[in-house]
Coordinates of C-alpha atoms in Angstrom, one line a residue:
Chain A
M1 CA 44.8 49.4 4.2
S2 CA 44.2 52.0 6.9
R3 CA 40.9 52.5 8.6
K4 CA 38.8 54.9 10.6
I5 CA 38.1 53.4 13.9
T6 CA 35.9 54.4 16.8
I7 CA 36.6 53.4 20.4
I8 CA 33.6 53.3 22.6
G9 CA 35.2 53.6 26.1
T10 CA 38.5 55.4 26.1
G11 CA 39.9 53.7 29.2
L12 CA 42.7 51.2 29.7
I13 CA 41.5 48.7 27.1
G14 CA 40.1 50.9 24.4
G15 CA 42.8 53.5 24.9
S16 CA 45.6 50.8 24.6
A17 CA 43.9 49.3 21.5
A18 CA 43.9 52.8 19.9
L19 CA 47.6 53.3 20.6
V20 CA 48.6 49.9 19.4
L21 CA 46.5 50.1 16.2
R22 CA 47.6 53.5 15.3
E23 CA 51.2 52.7 15.8
A24 CA 50.9 49.6 13.7
G25 CA 49.3 51.6 10.9
F26 CA 46.1 49.6 11.1
A27 CA 44.1 52.7 12.0
D28 CA 44.8 56.2 10.5
F29 CA 42.0 58.1 12.2
V30 CA 40.7 57.2 15.7
M31 CA 37.5 58.6 17.2
G32 CA 36.5 58.3 20.8
V33 CA 33.1 58.0 22.5
D34 CA 32.9 58.1 26.3
N35 CA 30.1 58.9 28.8
N36 CA 32.9 60.5 30.9
A37 CA 33.9 63.8 29.4
A38 CA 37.1 63.9 31.5
H39 CA 38.1 60.6 29.8
T40 CA 37.7 61.9 26.3
A41 CA 39.5 65.1 27.2
Q42 CA 42.4 63.1 28.6
A43 CA 42.4 60.7 25.6
L44 CA 42.6 63.7 23.3
E45 CA 45.4 65.2 25.3
L46 CA 47.4 62.0 25.4
G47 CA 47.1 61.5 21.6
I48 CA 45.0 58.4 22.1
I49 CA 42.1 59.7 19.9
D50 CA 42.1 62.2 17.1
A51 CA 38.5 63.3 17.8
A52 CA 35.9 63.1 20.5
V53 CA 32.6 62.4 18.9
T54 CA 29.0 61.4 19.7
L55 CA 28.0 57.8 19.4
D56 CA 26.0 58.5 16.2
K57 CA 28.9 60.3 14.6
G58 CA 31.4 57.7 15.8
V59 CA 29.3 54.9 14.3
A60 CA 28.5 56.7 11.0
M61 CA 32.1 57.7 10.3
A62 CA 33.9 54.5 11.3
D63 CA 34.9 51.3 9.4
L64 CA 35.5 49.5 12.7
I65 CA 33.9 50.1 16.1
I66 CA 35.6 48.8 19.2
V67 CA 33.4 48.4 22.3
A68 CA 35.6 48.5 25.5
I69 CA 33.2 49.5 28.3
P70 CA 32.0 47.6 31.4
V71 CA 30.1 44.5 30.3
D72 CA 26.8 45.6 31.8
A73 CA 26.9 48.8 29.7
A74 CA 28.0 46.8 26.7
V75 CA 25.0 44.4 27.1
A76 CA 22.7 47.5 27.1
L77 CA 24.5 49.2 24.2
L78 CA 25.2 46.5 21.7
P79 CA 21.7 46.0 20.3
E80 CA 21.3 49.8 19.9
L81 CA 24.7 49.9 18.2
L82 CA 23.8 47.1 15.8
N83 CA 20.6 49.1 14.9
K84 CA 22.9 51.8 13.6
V85 CA 25.5 49.9 11.6
T86 CA 25.3 49.2 7.9
K87 CA 28.7 47.9 6.7
Q88 CA 30.8 48.7 9.8
V89 CA 32.3 46.0 11.8
V90 CA 31.7 46.0 15.6
V91 CA 34.0 44.1 18.0
D92 CA 33.8 44.1 21.8
M93 CA 36.7 43.4 24.2
C94 CA 34.6 42.6 27.3
S95 CA 35.5 39.9 29.8
T96 CA 32.3 37.9 29.8
K97 CA 30.5 36.7 26.7
G98 CA 27.4 34.7 27.4
Q99 CA 24.9 37.6 27.9
L100 CA 26.4 39.8 25.2
L101 CA 26.0 37.1 22.6
D102 CA 22.6 36.2 23.9
V103 CA 21.2 39.8 23.6
V104 CA 22.0 40.1 19.9
K105 CA 21.6 36.5 18.8
D106 CA 18.5 37.3 16.7
H107 CA 19.5 40.8 15.7
P108 CA 19.3 41.4 11.9
A109 CA 22.8 42.9 12.0
R110 CA 24.3 40.1 14.2
G111 CA 26.8 39.3 11.3
R112 CA 28.5 42.7 11.7
Y113 CA 29.5 41.8 15.3
V114 CA 32.5 39.8 16.4
A115 CA 32.7 38.8 20.1
T116 CA 36.2 38.7 21.5
H117 CA 38.1 38.9 24.7
P118 CA 41.8 39.9 24.6
M119 CA 43.3 38.4 27.8
W120 CA 45.3 41.4 28.8
G121 CA 44.8 44.1 31.3
T122 CA 46.4 45.8 34.3
E123 CA 45.0 46.8 37.7
Y124 CA 44.8 50.4 36.5
S125 CA 42.0 52.1 34.6
G126 CA 41.2 55.2 32.5
P127 CA 43.0 56.7 29.5
Q128 CA 46.1 57.5 31.5
A129 CA 46.6 53.7 32.1
A130 CA 46.6 53.0 28.3
M131 CA 49.9 51.6 27.0
A132 CA 51.3 51.4 23.5
N133 CA 52.9 48.0 24.2
A134 CA 49.7 46.3 25.4
F135 CA 48.2 43.0 24.4
K136 CA 51.3 41.6 22.7
E137 CA 51.9 37.8 22.9
K138 CA 48.8 37.2 25.0
A139 CA 45.7 35.2 23.9
V140 CA 42.5 36.6 22.4
I141 CA 39.4 34.5 22.6
F142 CA 36.9 34.6 19.8
C143 CA 33.4 33.4 20.7
D144 CA 30.7 32.0 18.4
E145 CA 32.6 33.3 15.4
K146 CA 30.2 31.5 13.1
G147 CA 27.6 34.1 13.8
S148 CA 29.8 36.8 12.3
D149 CA 30.0 37.7 8.6
A150 CA 33.1 36.1 7.1
E151 CA 34.5 39.5 6.1
A152 CA 33.8 41.1 9.5
L153 CA 35.5 38.2 11.2
Q154 CA 38.5 38.5 8.9
T155 CA 38.9 42.2 9.7
V156 CA 39.0 41.5 13.4
Q157 CA 41.4 38.6 12.9
Q158 CA 43.7 41.0 11.0
M159 CA 43.3 43.5 13.8
Y160 CA 44.5 40.9 16.5
T161 CA 47.3 39.7 14.2
V162 CA 48.5 43.3 14.1
M163 CA 48.2 43.4 17.9
Q164 CA 50.4 40.3 18.0
M165 CA 47.9 38.2 19.9
H166 CA 47.4 34.5 19.4
Q167 CA 43.8 33.6 18.5
V168 CA 41.7 31.0 20.3
Y169 CA 38.2 30.0 19.4
M170 CA 35.5 28.7 21.7
D171 CA 31.8 29.1 22.4
A172 CA 30.6 31.7 24.9
A173 CA 29.7 29.1 27.6
A174 CA 33.2 27.6 27.5
H175 CA 34.7 31.1 27.5
D176 CA 32.8 32.1 30.6
V177 CA 33.8 28.9 32.5
H178 CA 37.5 29.2 31.6
T179 CA 37.8 32.9 32.5
A180 CA 36.1 32.2 35.8
Y181 CA 39.1 29.9 36.6
I182 CA 41.8 31.8 35.0
S183 CA 41.0 35.4 35.6
H184 CA 37.9 36.1 37.7
I185 CA 38.9 34.0 40.7
S186 CA 42.3 35.6 40.8
H187 CA 40.6 39.0 41.3
I188 CA 38.3 37.8 44.0
T189 CA 41.3 36.2 45.8
S190 CA 43.3 39.4 45.6
F191 CA 40.4 41.7 46.7
A192 CA 39.8 39.4 49.7
L193 CA 43.5 39.3 50.5
A194 CA 43.6 43.1 50.5
N195 CA 40.6 43.2 52.8
T196 CA 42.2 40.6 55.1
V197 CA 45.4 42.5 55.5
L198 CA 43.6 45.9 55.8
E199 CA 41.4 44.4 58.5
K200 CA 44.2 42.7 60.4
E201 CA 47.0 45.2 59.9
K202 CA 45.7 48.4 61.4
E203 CA 49.0 50.1 61.0
D204 CA 49.5 51.0 57.3
S205 CA 53.1 51.8 58.0
A206 CA 53.9 48.2 58.9
I207 CA 52.5 46.9 55.6
F208 CA 54.2 49.6 53.7
E209 CA 57.6 49.0 55.3
L210 CA 57.5 45.2 55.2
A211 CA 55.6 44.3 52.0
S212 CA 57.6 42.0 49.9
A213 CA 57.4 41.4 46.2
G214 CA 55.4 38.2 46.9
F215 CA 52.7 40.2 48.8
E216 CA 52.7 42.9 46.1
S217 CA 52.2 40.3 43.4
T218 CA 49.3 38.5 45.0
V219 CA 47.6 41.8 46.0
R220 CA 48.1 44.0 43.0
L221 CA 44.9 43.0 41.3
A222 CA 43.0 44.4 44.4
K223 CA 43.6 47.8 42.9
S224 CA 41.2 46.9 40.0
N225 CA 38.2 49.1 39.3
P226 CA 34.8 48.0 40.7
A227 CA 33.0 49.6 37.8
M228 CA 34.6 47.0 35.6
W229 CA 34.6 44.0 38.0
V230 CA 31.1 44.1 39.6
P231 CA 29.5 43.7 36.2
I232 CA 31.9 40.8 35.3
F233 CA 31.1 39.0 38.6
K234 CA 27.4 39.7 38.0
Q235 CA 27.3 38.3 34.5
N236 CA 29.5 35.3 35.3
R237 CA 27.9 34.7 38.7
E238 CA 27.3 31.0 38.5
N239 CA 30.7 30.1 37.2
V240 CA 32.5 32.4 39.6
L241 CA 30.5 31.0 42.5
D242 CA 31.5 27.5 41.5
V243 CA 35.2 28.3 41.4
L244 CA 35.0 30.4 44.5
N245 CA 33.4 27.4 46.4
E246 CA 36.2 25.2 45.2
H247 CA 38.8 27.8 46.3
I248 CA 37.3 28.2 49.8
S249 CA 37.3 24.4 50.1
Q250 CA 41.0 24.3 49.0
L251 CA 41.9 26.9 51.6
R252 CA 40.0 24.9 54.3
K253 CA 42.3 22.0 53.5
F254 CA 45.3 24.2 54.5
K255 CA 43.4 25.3 57.5
S256 CA 42.6 21.8 58.6
C257 CA 46.3 20.7 58.1
L258 CA 47.4 23.5 60.4
E259 CA 44.6 22.9 63.0
K260 CA 45.4 19.1 63.1
E261 CA 49.1 19.7 62.7
N262 CA 49.1 17.3 59.8
Y263 CA 52.3 18.5 58.1
E264 CA 52.5 15.5 55.8
Y265 CA 49.3 16.4 54.1
L266 CA 50.3 20.1 54.1
Q267 CA 53.5 19.0 52.2
E268 CA 51.3 17.1 49.7
L269 CA 49.0 20.1 49.2
I270 CA 52.0 22.3 48.4
E271 CA 53.6 19.7 46.2
N272 CA 50.3 19.5 44.2
A273 CA 50.3 23.3 43.9
N274 CA 53.8 23.2 42.6
K275 CA 52.4 21.3 39.5
I276 CA 51.4 24.8 38.3
K277 CA 55.1 25.0 37.2
R278 CA 54.4 22.7 34.2
I279 CA 51.8 25.3 33.0
I280 CA 53.1 28.7 34.1
K281 CA 56.8 29.0 33.3
Chain B
M1 CA 87.5 45.5 55.6
S2 CA 86.9 42.2 53.9
R3 CA 85.8 39.1 55.6
K4 CA 85.7 35.4 55.3
I5 CA 82.1 34.3 55.3
T6 CA 80.4 30.9 55.5
I7 CA 77.0 30.3 54.0
I8 CA 75.1 27.5 55.6
G9 CA 72.5 26.6 52.9
T10 CA 73.7 27.5 49.4
G11 CA 70.2 27.9 47.9
L12 CA 68.3 31.0 46.7
I13 CA 68.8 33.1 49.8
G14 CA 72.3 32.0 50.9
G15 CA 73.5 31.9 47.3
S16 CA 72.1 35.4 46.6
A17 CA 73.6 36.8 49.8
A18 CA 77.0 35.4 48.8
L19 CA 76.8 36.9 45.3
V20 CA 75.8 40.3 46.6
L21 CA 78.4 40.4 49.4
R22 CA 81.2 39.3 47.2
E23 CA 80.3 41.8 44.5
A24 CA 80.1 44.6 47.1
G25 CA 83.6 43.7 48.5
F26 CA 82.1 42.9 51.9
A27 CA 83.3 39.3 51.6
D28 CA 86.6 38.2 50.0
F29 CA 86.3 34.5 50.6
V30 CA 83.0 32.6 50.7
M31 CA 82.7 29.1 52.0
G32 CA 79.6 26.9 51.5
V33 CA 78.1 24.2 53.7
D34 CA 75.1 22.2 52.5
N35 CA 73.6 18.8 53.3
N36 CA 72.9 18.5 49.6
A37 CA 76.1 17.7 47.7
A38 CA 74.5 18.7 44.4
H39 CA 73.9 22.1 45.7
T40 CA 77.5 22.7 46.8
A41 CA 78.7 21.4 43.5
Q42 CA 76.4 23.8 41.6
A43 CA 77.3 26.7 43.9
L44 CA 81.0 26.1 43.2
E45 CA 80.4 25.9 39.5
L46 CA 78.3 29.1 39.5
G47 CA 81.0 31.0 41.4
I48 CA 78.7 31.5 44.4
I49 CA 81.2 29.9 46.8
D50 CA 85.0 29.6 46.7
A51 CA 85.1 26.4 48.7
A52 CA 82.7 23.7 49.8
V53 CA 83.6 22.9 53.4
T54 CA 82.3 20.9 56.4
L55 CA 80.3 22.7 59.1
D56 CA 83.3 22.5 61.5
K57 CA 85.7 24.0 59.0
G58 CA 83.2 26.6 57.8
V59 CA 82.7 27.7 61.4
A60 CA 86.3 27.7 62.4
M61 CA 87.5 29.6 59.3
A62 CA 84.8 32.3 59.1
D63 CA 84.4 35.8 60.5
L64 CA 80.7 35.7 59.7
I65 CA 78.4 32.8 59.3
I66 CA 75.1 33.1 57.5
V67 CA 72.3 30.6 58.2
A68 CA 69.9 30.3 55.2
I69 CA 68.3 26.9 55.6
P70 CA 64.6 25.9 56.2
V71 CA 63.6 27.2 59.6
D72 CA 63.1 23.8 61.3
A73 CA 66.6 22.8 60.3
A74 CA 67.8 26.2 61.7
V75 CA 66.1 25.6 65.0
A76 CA 67.9 22.3 65.3
L77 CA 71.3 23.7 64.2
L78 CA 71.6 27.0 65.9
P79 CA 72.4 25.9 69.5
E80 CA 75.0 23.5 68.1
L81 CA 76.4 26.3 66.0
L82 CA 76.7 28.6 68.9
N83 CA 78.5 25.8 70.8
K84 CA 81.2 26.0 68.2
V85 CA 81.7 29.8 67.8
T86 CA 84.2 31.9 69.7
K87 CA 84.5 35.4 68.1
Q88 CA 82.5 34.7 64.9
V89 CA 79.2 36.4 64.2
V90 CA 76.2 34.2 63.3
V91 CA 73.2 35.7 61.4
D92 CA 70.2 33.8 60.2
M93 CA 67.9 34.8 57.3
C94 CA 64.9 32.6 58.2
S95 CA 61.2 33.7 57.8
T96 CA 60.0 33.0 61.3
K97 CA 61.7 34.1 64.5
G98 CA 59.9 33.1 67.6
Q99 CA 61.2 29.5 68.0
L100 CA 64.7 30.3 66.8
L101 CA 65.2 33.0 69.4
D102 CA 63.6 30.9 72.0
V103 CA 65.9 27.9 71.5
V104 CA 69.1 30.0 72.1
K105 CA 67.8 32.5 74.6
D106 CA 69.9 31.1 77.5
H107 CA 72.8 30.0 75.4
P108 CA 76.2 31.3 76.7
A109 CA 77.1 32.5 73.1
R110 CA 73.7 34.1 72.5
G111 CA 75.4 37.4 72.0
R112 CA 77.2 36.2 68.9
Y113 CA 73.9 35.6 67.1
V114 CA 71.8 38.2 65.3
A115 CA 68.3 37.3 64.2
T116 CA 67.2 38.8 60.9
H117 CA 64.7 38.3 58.2
P118 CA 65.4 40.0 54.8
M119 CA 62.0 40.4 53.1
W120 CA 63.1 39.2 49.7
G121 CA 62.7 36.0 47.9
T122 CA 61.4 34.5 44.7
E123 CA 59.3 31.4 44.0
Y124 CA 62.4 29.5 42.9
S125 CA 65.0 27.6 45.0
G126 CA 68.5 26.2 44.9
P127 CA 71.8 27.8 43.9
Q128 CA 70.7 28.2 40.3
A129 CA 68.0 30.6 41.5
A130 CA 70.5 32.8 43.3
M131 CA 70.7 36.4 41.9
A132 CA 73.4 39.1 42.2
N133 CA 70.8 41.9 42.3
A134 CA 68.8 40.3 45.2
F135 CA 67.6 42.0 48.4
K136 CA 68.1 45.6 47.2
E137 CA 65.6 48.2 48.5
K138 CA 63.6 45.7 50.4
A139 CA 63.2 45.7 54.2
V140 CA 65.2 43.6 56.6
I141 CA 63.7 42.9 60.1
F142 CA 66.1 42.6 63.1
C143 CA 64.5 40.8 66.1
D144 CA 65.4 41.1 69.7
E145 CA 68.7 42.8 68.8
K146 CA 69.4 43.7 72.4
G147 CA 70.3 40.1 72.9
S148 CA 73.2 40.5 70.5
D149 CA 76.7 41.8 71.3
A150 CA 77.0 45.4 70.1
E151 CA 79.9 44.6 67.8
A152 CA 78.1 41.5 66.3
L153 CA 75.0 43.6 65.7
Q154 CA 77.1 46.3 64.0
T155 CA 78.7 43.8 61.6
V156 CA 75.3 42.6 60.5
Q157 CA 73.9 46.1 60.2
Q158 CA 76.9 46.9 58.0
M159 CA 76.2 43.8 55.9
Y160 CA 72.6 44.8 55.3
T161 CA 73.7 48.4 54.5
V162 CA 75.9 46.9 51.8
M163 CA 73.0 44.9 50.6
Q164 CA 71.0 48.1 50.3
M165 CA 68.2 47.0 52.6
H166 CA 66.3 49.3 55.0
Q167 CA 66.4 48.1 58.5
V168 CA 63.4 47.6 60.7
Y169 CA 63.5 46.5 64.4
M170 CA 60.8 44.6 66.3
D171 CA 60.5 41.7 68.8
A172 CA 60.1 38.2 67.5
A173 CA 56.4 38.0 68.4
A174 CA 55.6 41.1 66.4
H175 CA 57.7 39.9 63.5
D176 CA 55.8 36.6 63.4
V177 CA 52.5 38.3 63.4
H178 CA 53.3 40.8 60.7
T179 CA 54.9 38.2 58.4
A180 CA 51.8 36.0 58.7
Y181 CA 49.8 38.9 57.3
I182 CA 52.3 40.2 54.8
S183 CA 54.0 37.1 53.5
H184 CA 52.7 33.8 54.8
I185 CA 49.1 34.2 53.9
S186 CA 50.0 35.3 50.3
H187 CA 51.7 31.9 49.9
I188 CA 48.7 29.9 51.2
T189 CA 46.4 31.9 48.9
S190 CA 48.6 31.2 46.0
F191 CA 49.0 27.5 46.8
A192 CA 45.2 27.1 47.2
L193 CA 44.5 29.1 44.0
A194 CA 46.8 26.8 42.1
N195 CA 45.1 23.7 43.5
T196 CA 41.7 25.2 42.7
V197 CA 42.6 25.8 39.1
L198 CA 44.4 22.4 38.7
E199 CA 41.3 20.7 40.2
K200 CA 38.8 22.6 38.0
E201 CA 40.7 23.0 34.8
K202 CA 41.5 19.5 33.8
E203 CA 42.9 20.6 30.5
D204 CA 46.3 22.1 31.1
S205 CA 46.4 23.4 27.6
A206 CA 43.4 25.8 28.3
I207 CA 45.2 27.3 31.3
F208 CA 48.4 27.5 29.4
E209 CA 46.8 29.2 26.4
L210 CA 44.6 31.6 28.3
A211 CA 46.5 32.5 31.4
S212 CA 46.8 36.2 31.7
A213 CA 49.4 38.3 33.6
G214 CA 46.9 38.7 36.4
F215 CA 46.6 34.9 36.9
E216 CA 50.3 34.5 36.7
S217 CA 50.9 37.2 39.3
T218 CA 48.5 35.7 41.8
V219 CA 49.6 32.1 41.3
R220 CA 53.4 32.5 40.9
L221 CA 54.1 31.9 44.6
A222 CA 52.5 28.5 44.2
K223 CA 55.8 27.4 42.7
S224 CA 57.5 27.9 46.1
N225 CA 59.4 25.0 47.7
P226 CA 57.5 22.9 50.3
A227 CA 60.9 22.2 52.1
M228 CA 61.0 25.9 53.0
W229 CA 57.3 26.6 53.5
V230 CA 56.0 23.6 55.6
P231 CA 58.5 24.6 58.4
I232 CA 57.4 28.2 58.2
F233 CA 53.7 27.4 58.5
K234 CA 54.5 24.9 61.3
Q235 CA 56.5 27.4 63.3
N236 CA 54.1 30.3 62.7
R237 CA 51.0 28.1 63.0
E238 CA 48.9 30.2 65.3
N239 CA 49.4 33.5 63.5
V240 CA 48.9 31.9 60.1
L241 CA 45.7 30.2 61.3
D242 CA 44.4 33.5 62.6
V243 CA 45.0 35.3 59.3
L244 CA 43.8 32.3 57.3
N245 CA 40.5 32.3 59.2
E246 CA 40.1 36.0 58.5
H247 CA 40.9 35.4 54.8
I248 CA 38.3 32.6 54.5
S249 CA 35.7 34.9 56.1
Q250 CA 36.6 37.7 53.7
L251 CA 36.1 35.3 50.8
R252 CA 32.8 34.2 52.2
K253 CA 31.6 37.8 52.0
F254 CA 32.2 37.7 48.3
K255 CA 30.5 34.4 48.1
S256 CA 27.5 35.7 50.0
C257 CA 27.2 38.8 47.8
L258 CA 27.1 36.6 44.7
E259 CA 24.7 34.1 46.2
K260 CA 22.3 36.9 47.3
E261 CA 23.0 39.0 44.3
N262 CA 23.8 41.9 46.6
Y263 CA 25.9 43.9 44.1
E264 CA 26.0 47.0 46.2
Y265 CA 27.8 45.3 49.0
L266 CA 30.1 43.6 46.4
Q267 CA 30.9 47.1 45.1
E268 CA 31.7 48.2 48.7
L269 CA 34.0 45.2 49.3
I270 CA 35.9 46.0 46.1
E271 CA 36.1 49.7 47.0
N272 CA 37.5 48.7 50.4
A273 CA 40.1 46.4 48.8
N274 CA 41.1 49.4 46.5
K275 CA 42.4 51.1 49.7
I276 CA 45.5 48.9 49.3
K277 CA 46.5 51.5 46.7
R278 CA 47.5 53.9 49.4
I279 CA 50.0 51.4 50.7
I280 CA 51.2 49.5 47.6
K281 CA 52.1 51.9 44.9

């Protein structure tokens, strides 16, 4: 069965979802809603959406509505969106879940909403960053799925099956803790590393000439868009602070080894870090 | 002209150099010297070396000797090696340069030695990690090249031309400062991030299921071999400490933004980090 879908937010995530779902035959008509007119124009031009529409039109005409905007905007929009839906299914793809679920927990149309977080992204943003081979073989987290109508949940499960993502279920609190460890801290580390090098290496040309694949790999997330990341850090503040404190204390162990020339302990710290091999192939 | 070369250290770097130089026709006979008999056996089996030899044989029979062992071992070996050479060229591929150059600065055969650092590597080690498409299009740093005989330098320049690396020249002190920024700190960050996540996420399965490409990219260097990295951090201790202090202070700015809920400054920090875009494509 094909569907009409509306993407709210036609950037990297929404745009990629549109491309994947159209190609898989899951959606046969894709509408786009975006505050940024340049984004809808680009999304039209790139064939990501068939039509740029207003929020009201997009809601009225869709079977499935995908919310892929910064999480602070999503928290503001979601109750309003649920006011408008009748039989449509609403799914969000935001990176934090606690406040989103909290803001609609008593909403009469809560059942139409399915809270998810597909664990895919790149450091780029906007419609031009959208990719037709996105999401594949990564995890998608469903949160508090018992609050969703069975049929709405099923539609979204089918959608992620089509997107070839493996489905994981947890409550919003667990989600926000895990993503602080597994995604949010990586971004802070990378932003801070970029600032360190930009501060220390006043000559851009030296970085440019010498940068190795290792440096590029640890620093690439530092290109990520603040419009997306500030709201994530804001909403997941406590968990992120907790992990960030641990990370700083781990770095201080390295610092202390070097200061005290304790190379045996340095060896142990690195051997312990090597255990990540058993998890990340 | 083809050459007989001897690789001292048949791991990732030495093994990859052997594969590349043989394939390019730069070397027609490759000998391998390694303290670890399992490594020479693997290197023979994988066709990386034609013969496993003793150090004395490897030196006597080679035109060009490549030193690709942990930098502390290289510091110990290099003067001994230069005692043995007559007309051979010796080049090292180690990641720090200050102490290596210092230990041979008054050696009568100093001219036969060319100090280089090809800015390529992976997080894997040993002969099985060696790759025939290594090094290409990355930078190689030559240090204190004026101390090398013109003809020895020329041979090594030809070698790196064949390896398709672009050549950069600087003194050992500048090298050790730049690499602290551009390579060594990335490794510490990654080791510390792995330790953070391993400490915080007691359930391996959660990391394994949820880890996104972003996490993998920031943490992959944490798989790197301590036998290589402890000596690098030891030899480049002061520079690494300097950059590590800066990095911790950059992380504390993020921490302070979150603690004080100063999201405007957080936005600025991320915008500043985004400037890395102008350097890393």
